[in-house]
Amino acid sequence: MIFLVIAIISPNKYTSEAVLLPSGFVLSGMQFVPGFSITEFMSGAQTEISSFLFPDILKSKKVILKALETPFDSSLIERGYKGNLKEFFRWGSTEKAIKGFKGKSKIKYSFEKGLVQLRFTCKDPFISRFALEAWISALEDFINEHTALSAKKKYAYLKRREEKLVAQLDSAENELKRFIATHRNYSDDPILTMQYQRYRSKVDLTSELINYVRKQLEVTMLDMKGAAPIINILDEPNLPRSRSGPKRSLIVLSGAVIGFVASIFAAAFRMWWISHRNKARPS
């Protein structure tokens, strides 16, 4: 009877699902495992990313908190929803909100295909779908911010390097000009010719380095514009049409089985008690 009541009063639950394929995936997700560290990636020491890292990034506090604080979109506002996920579930503190979000969400990673499957389950189908959309959006924002920051750091370093090389080239060219002005007939003297070649080589080498750094600056500029890997959403977060829980029939069946087993134990105990009591009576 208790299980029947539980089955009746338990609220419906709806699960929204989405499937991602990060652009860093090639043939097998395991190809990206050697040398990859989520700690180094988060700190900025490692700028590359693969599908292998996505579950860890999705479970990070920064990404989940961003999803929790994402304001409801117009479709939810039109239905009367207000605020964001954190306010909707009334989780209170940030730590409780993150823990609550993790409790309602699930991440499944396929090592063979490199696919990341996301699920979010709650009593409202519209909230389930929005939670996944906000989660994926928070993931994209995080990656864009991280990769853009890394590209900017690299660009700034190359720019400083270019400025130093330009100053060195200017100095080398001045030295060469002074040498030529002082030794107009340097070609007649082997020692002066060697000195000239040294000054000339310094100018040429510095010029080549500047050209190389400038090419790297062009590449880095392109990286800054499109540094973030593309997150291919194979299956968009769906609006659950049928409930995913609770399994009322399973609850009732479990209750019936437990009740049946309990009745057998109760009958056996009763028979044992009667037998024990009869033996204890004086003849």
Tab-separated table of N, CA and C in Angstrom, residues 12-87:
chain	number	residue	atom	x	y	z
A	12	ASN	N	6.053	13.633	-11.891
A	12	ASN	CA	6.622	13.190	-13.161
A	12	ASN	C	7.995	13.813	-13.373
A	13	LYS	N	8.854	13.097	-14.067
A	13	LYS	CA	10.179	13.608	-14.404
A	13	LYS	C	10.382	13.503	-15.912
A	14	TYR	N	11.052	14.518	-16.467
A	14	TYR	CA	11.283	14.566	-17.909
A	14	TYR	C	12.776	14.756	-18.180
A	15	THR	N	13.292	13.975	-19.110
A	15	THR	CA	14.716	14.026	-19.444
A	15	THR	C	14.927	14.578	-20.850
A	16	SER	N	15.721	15.634	-20.934
A	16	SER	CA	16.117	16.186	-22.231
A	16	SER	C	17.521	15.691	-22.547
A	17	GLU	N	17.785	15.401	-23.818
A	17	GLU	CA	19.076	14.860	-24.217
A	17	GLU	C	19.687	15.667	-25.357
A	18	ALA	N	21.013	15.666	-25.418
A	18	ALA	CA	21.746	16.319	-26.510
A	18	ALA	C	23.040	15.546	-26.737
A	19	VAL	N	23.519	15.556	-27.973
A	19	VAL	CA	24.758	14.854	-28.324
A	19	VAL	C	25.708	15.835	-29.006
A	20	LEU	N	26.953	15.899	-28.510
A	20	LEU	CA	27.960	16.822	-29.043
A	20	LEU	C	29.109	16.050	-29.678
A	21	LEU	N	29.699	16.647	-30.715
A	21	LEU	CA	30.920	16.111	-31.317
A	21	LEU	C	31.900	17.261	-31.467
A	22	PRO	N	32.842	17.407	-30.519
A	22	PRO	CA	33.821	18.504	-30.600
A	22	PRO	C	34.678	18.381	-31.849
A	23	SER	N	35.096	19.511	-32.394
A	23	SER	CA	35.899	19.521	-33.615
A	23	SER	C	37.296	18.981	-33.393
A	24	GLY	N	37.734	18.867	-32.143
A	24	GLY	CA	39.071	18.343	-31.858
A	24	GLY	C	39.170	16.850	-32.002
A	25	PHE	N	38.028	16.185	-32.314
A	25	PHE	CA	38.014	14.727	-32.379
A	25	PHE	C	38.456	14.222	-33.747
A	26	VAL	N	39.380	13.258	-33.764
A	26	VAL	CA	39.809	12.635	-35.015
A	26	VAL	C	39.898	11.129	-34.808
A	27	LEU	N	39.082	10.369	-35.493
A	27	LEU	CA	39.071	8.919	-35.483
A	27	LEU	C	38.789	8.316	-34.114
A	28	SER	N	39.574	8.639	-33.130
A	28	SER	CA	39.382	8.075	-31.801
A	28	SER	C	39.739	9.097	-30.747
A	29	GLY	N	38.883	9.215	-29.743
A	29	GLY	CA	39.140	10.161	-28.670
A	29	GLY	C	40.416	9.840	-27.924
A	30	MET	N	40.816	8.551	-27.920
A	30	MET	CA	42.013	8.146	-27.200
A	30	MET	C	43.277	8.704	-27.847
A	31	GLN	N	43.204	9.138	-29.116
A	31	GLN	CA	44.383	9.707	-29.760
A	31	GLN	C	44.792	11.018	-29.113
A	32	PHE	N	43.885	11.635	-28.362
A	32	PHE	CA	44.169	12.931	-27.769
A	32	PHE	C	44.600	12.805	-26.304
A	33	VAL	N	44.544	11.581	-25.754
A	33	VAL	CA	44.805	11.423	-24.327
A	33	VAL	C	46.249	11.734	-23.942
A	34	PRO	N	47.272	11.192	-24.632
A	34	PRO	CA	48.653	11.456	-24.213
A	34	PRO	C	48.981	12.944	-24.227
A	35	GLY	N	49.507	13.425	-23.107
A	35	GLY	CA	49.938	14.817	-23.031
A	35	GLY	C	48.866	15.805	-22.658
A	36	PHE	N	47.607	15.376	-22.576
A	36	PHE	CA	46.543	16.316	-22.249
A	36	PHE	C	46.285	16.324	-20.752
A	37	SER	N	46.146	17.498	-20.208
A	37	SER	CA	45.909	17.666	-18.776
A	37	SER	C	44.838	18.713	-18.573
A	38	ILE	N	43.759	18.345	-17.891
A	38	ILE	CA	42.676	19.298	-17.644
A	38	ILE	C	43.164	20.438	-16.758
A	39	THR	N	44.116	20.141	-15.838
A	39	THR	CA	44.642	21.184	-14.955
A	39	THR	C	45.409	22.225	-15.756
A	40	GLU	N	46.259	21.749	-16.685
A	40	GLU	CA	47.024	22.676	-17.517
A	40	GLU	C	46.119	23.460	-18.446
A	41	PHE	N	45.060	22.803	-18.940
A	41	PHE	CA	44.149	23.508	-19.849
A	41	PHE	C	43.422	24.618	-19.107
A	42	MET	N	42.939	24.326	-17.903
A	42	MET	CA	42.205	25.321	-17.125
A	42	MET	C	43.110	26.496	-16.751
A	43	SER	N	44.398	26.210	-16.495
A	43	SER	CA	45.314	27.271	-16.078
A	43	SER	C	45.844	28.078	-17.259
A	44	GLY	N	45.635	27.554	-18.464
A	44	GLY	CA	46.087	28.270	-19.650
A	44	GLY	C	47.431	27.798	-20.165
A	45	ALA	N	48.069	26.851	-19.450
A	45	ALA	CA	49.370	26.350	-19.889
A	45	ALA	C	49.237	25.496	-21.141
A	46	GLN	N	48.068	24.927	-21.329
A	46	GLN	CA	47.818	24.096	-22.504
A	46	GLN	C	46.653	24.695	-23.268
A	47	THR	N	46.881	25.049	-24.513
A	47	THR	CA	45.862	25.767	-25.277
A	47	THR	C	45.034	24.863	-26.167
A	48	GLU	N	45.533	23.661	-26.510
A	48	GLU	CA	44.777	22.781	-27.372
A	48	GLU	C	43.678	22.090	-26.578
A	49	ILE	N	42.697	21.583	-27.312
A	49	ILE	CA	41.574	20.940	-26.644
A	49	ILE	C	41.087	19.776	-27.488
A	50	SER	N	40.584	18.755	-26.838
A	50	SER	CA	40.029	17.616	-27.550
A	50	SER	C	38.724	17.220	-26.900
A	51	SER	N	38.019	16.310	-27.555
A	51	SER	CA	36.749	15.846	-27.011
A	51	SER	C	36.953	15.145	-25.671
A	52	PHE	N	38.159	14.633	-25.441
A	52	PHE	CA	38.444	13.927	-24.189
A	52	PHE	C	38.297	14.845	-22.975
A	53	LEU	N	38.532	16.142	-23.167
A	53	LEU	CA	38.482	17.089	-22.055
A	53	LEU	C	37.084	17.643	-21.794
A	54	PHE	N	36.180	17.488	-22.736
A	54	PHE	CA	34.878	18.132	-22.607
A	54	PHE	C	34.094	17.722	-21.358
A	55	PRO	N	34.044	16.436	-20.981
A	55	PRO	CA	33.312	16.088	-19.755
A	55	PRO	C	33.833	16.814	-18.524
A	56	ASP	N	35.166	16.942	-18.399
A	56	ASP	CA	35.740	17.641	-17.248
A	56	ASP	C	35.388	19.122	-17.268
A	57	ILE	N	35.409	19.717	-18.448
A	57	ILE	CA	35.057	21.134	-18.556
A	57	ILE	C	33.587	21.340	-18.226
A	58	LEU	N	32.740	20.438	-18.723
A	58	LEU	CA	31.301	20.543	-18.460
A	58	LEU	C	30.987	20.414	-16.971
A	59	LYS	N	31.780	19.615	-16.258
A	59	LYS	CA	31.545	19.408	-14.823
A	59	LYS	C	32.206	20.468	-13.954
A	60	SER	N	32.961	21.371	-14.558
A	60	SER	CA	33.645	22.404	-13.779
A	60	SER	C	32.647	23.385	-13.174
A	61	LYS	N	33.006	23.945	-12.033
A	61	LYS	CA	32.120	24.879	-11.333
A	61	LYS	C	31.822	26.115	-12.181
A	62	LYS	N	32.839	26.587	-12.893
A	62	LYS	CA	32.674	27.813	-13.681
A	62	LYS	C	31.609	27.643	-14.755
A	63	VAL	N	31.643	26.520	-15.461
A	63	VAL	CA	30.685	26.276	-16.541
A	63	VAL	C	29.285	26.039	-15.982
A	64	ILE	N	29.177	25.232	-14.936
A	64	ILE	CA	27.863	24.950	-14.346
A	64	ILE	C	27.247	26.214	-13.771
A	65	LEU	N	28.057	27.016	-13.085
A	65	LEU	CA	27.538	28.258	-12.500
A	65	LEU	C	27.046	29.209	-13.591
A	66	LYS	N	27.769	29.240	-14.708
A	66	LYS	CA	27.341	30.091	-15.831
A	66	LYS	C	25.982	29.624	-16.353
A	67	ALA	N	25.796	28.313	-16.432
A	67	ALA	CA	24.513	27.765	-16.884
A	67	ALA	C	23.402	28.084	-15.890
A	68	LEU	N	23.717	27.971	-14.599
A	68	LEU	CA	22.721	28.241	-13.558
A	68	LEU	C	22.257	29.692	-13.566
A	69	GLU	N	23.162	30.592	-13.897
A	69	GLU	CA	22.848	32.021	-13.838
A	69	GLU	C	22.387	32.593	-15.181
A	70	THR	N	22.271	31.742	-16.191
A	70	THR	CA	21.786	32.205	-17.497
A	70	THR	C	20.300	32.554	-17.408
A	71	PRO	N	19.907	33.768	-17.742
A	71	PRO	CA	18.487	34.157	-17.660
A	71	PRO	C	17.631	33.312	-18.597
A	72	PHE	N	16.399	33.048	-18.179
A	72	PHE	CA	15.477	32.296	-19.018
A	72	PHE	C	15.261	33.024	-20.344
A	73	ASP	N	15.120	32.258	-21.423
A	73	ASP	CA	14.910	32.863	-22.739
A	73	ASP	C	13.455	33.296	-22.909
A	74	SER	N	13.186	33.918	-24.046
A	74	SER	CA	11.854	34.482	-24.295
A	74	SER	C	10.760	33.423	-24.307
A	75	SER	N	11.090	32.210	-24.786
A	75	SER	CA	10.075	31.152	-24.836
A	75	SER	C	9.599	30.759	-23.442
A	76	LEU	N	10.515	30.776	-22.461
A	76	LEU	CA	10.129	30.461	-21.081
A	76	LEU	C	9.419	31.644	-20.430
A	77	ILE	N	9.895	32.850	-20.721
A	77	ILE	CA	9.265	34.043	-20.140
A	77	ILE	C	7.816	34.148	-20.591
A	78	GLU	N	7.557	33.812	-21.854
A	78	GLU	CA	6.184	33.840	-22.367
A	78	GLU	C	5.292	32.837	-21.651
A	79	ARG	N	5.885	31.782	-21.137
A	79	ARG	CA	5.118	30.770	-20.404
A	79	ARG	C	5.008	31.096	-18.919
A	80	GLY	N	5.546	32.233	-18.507
A	80	GLY	CA	5.405	32.663	-17.124
A	80	GLY	C	6.585	32.365	-16.231
A	81	TYR	N	7.664	31.820	-16.791
A	81	TYR	CA	8.850	31.530	-15.989
A	81	TYR	C	9.657	32.815	-15.780
A	82	LYS	N	10.284	32.911	-14.619
A	82	LYS	CA	11.081	34.099	-14.304
A	82	LYS	C	12.433	33.690	-13.719
A	83	GLY	N	13.425	34.546	-13.950
A	83	GLY	CA	14.737	34.337	-13.330
A	83	GLY	C	15.624	33.400	-14.117
A	84	ASN	N	16.257	32.476	-13.384
A	84	ASN	CA	17.177	31.516	-13.985
A	84	ASN	C	17.039	30.174	-13.279
A	85	LEU	N	17.878	29.222	-13.635
A	85	LEU	CA	17.778	27.877	-13.060
A	85	LEU	C	18.029	27.875	-11.557
A	86	LYS	N	18.980	28.671	-11.118
A	86	LYS	CA	19.304	28.727	-9.692
A	86	LYS	C	18.109	29.203	-8.883
A	87	GLU	N	17.406	30.197	-9.396
A	87	GLU	CA	16.231	30.728	-8.704
A	87	GLU	C	15.038	29.785	-8.840
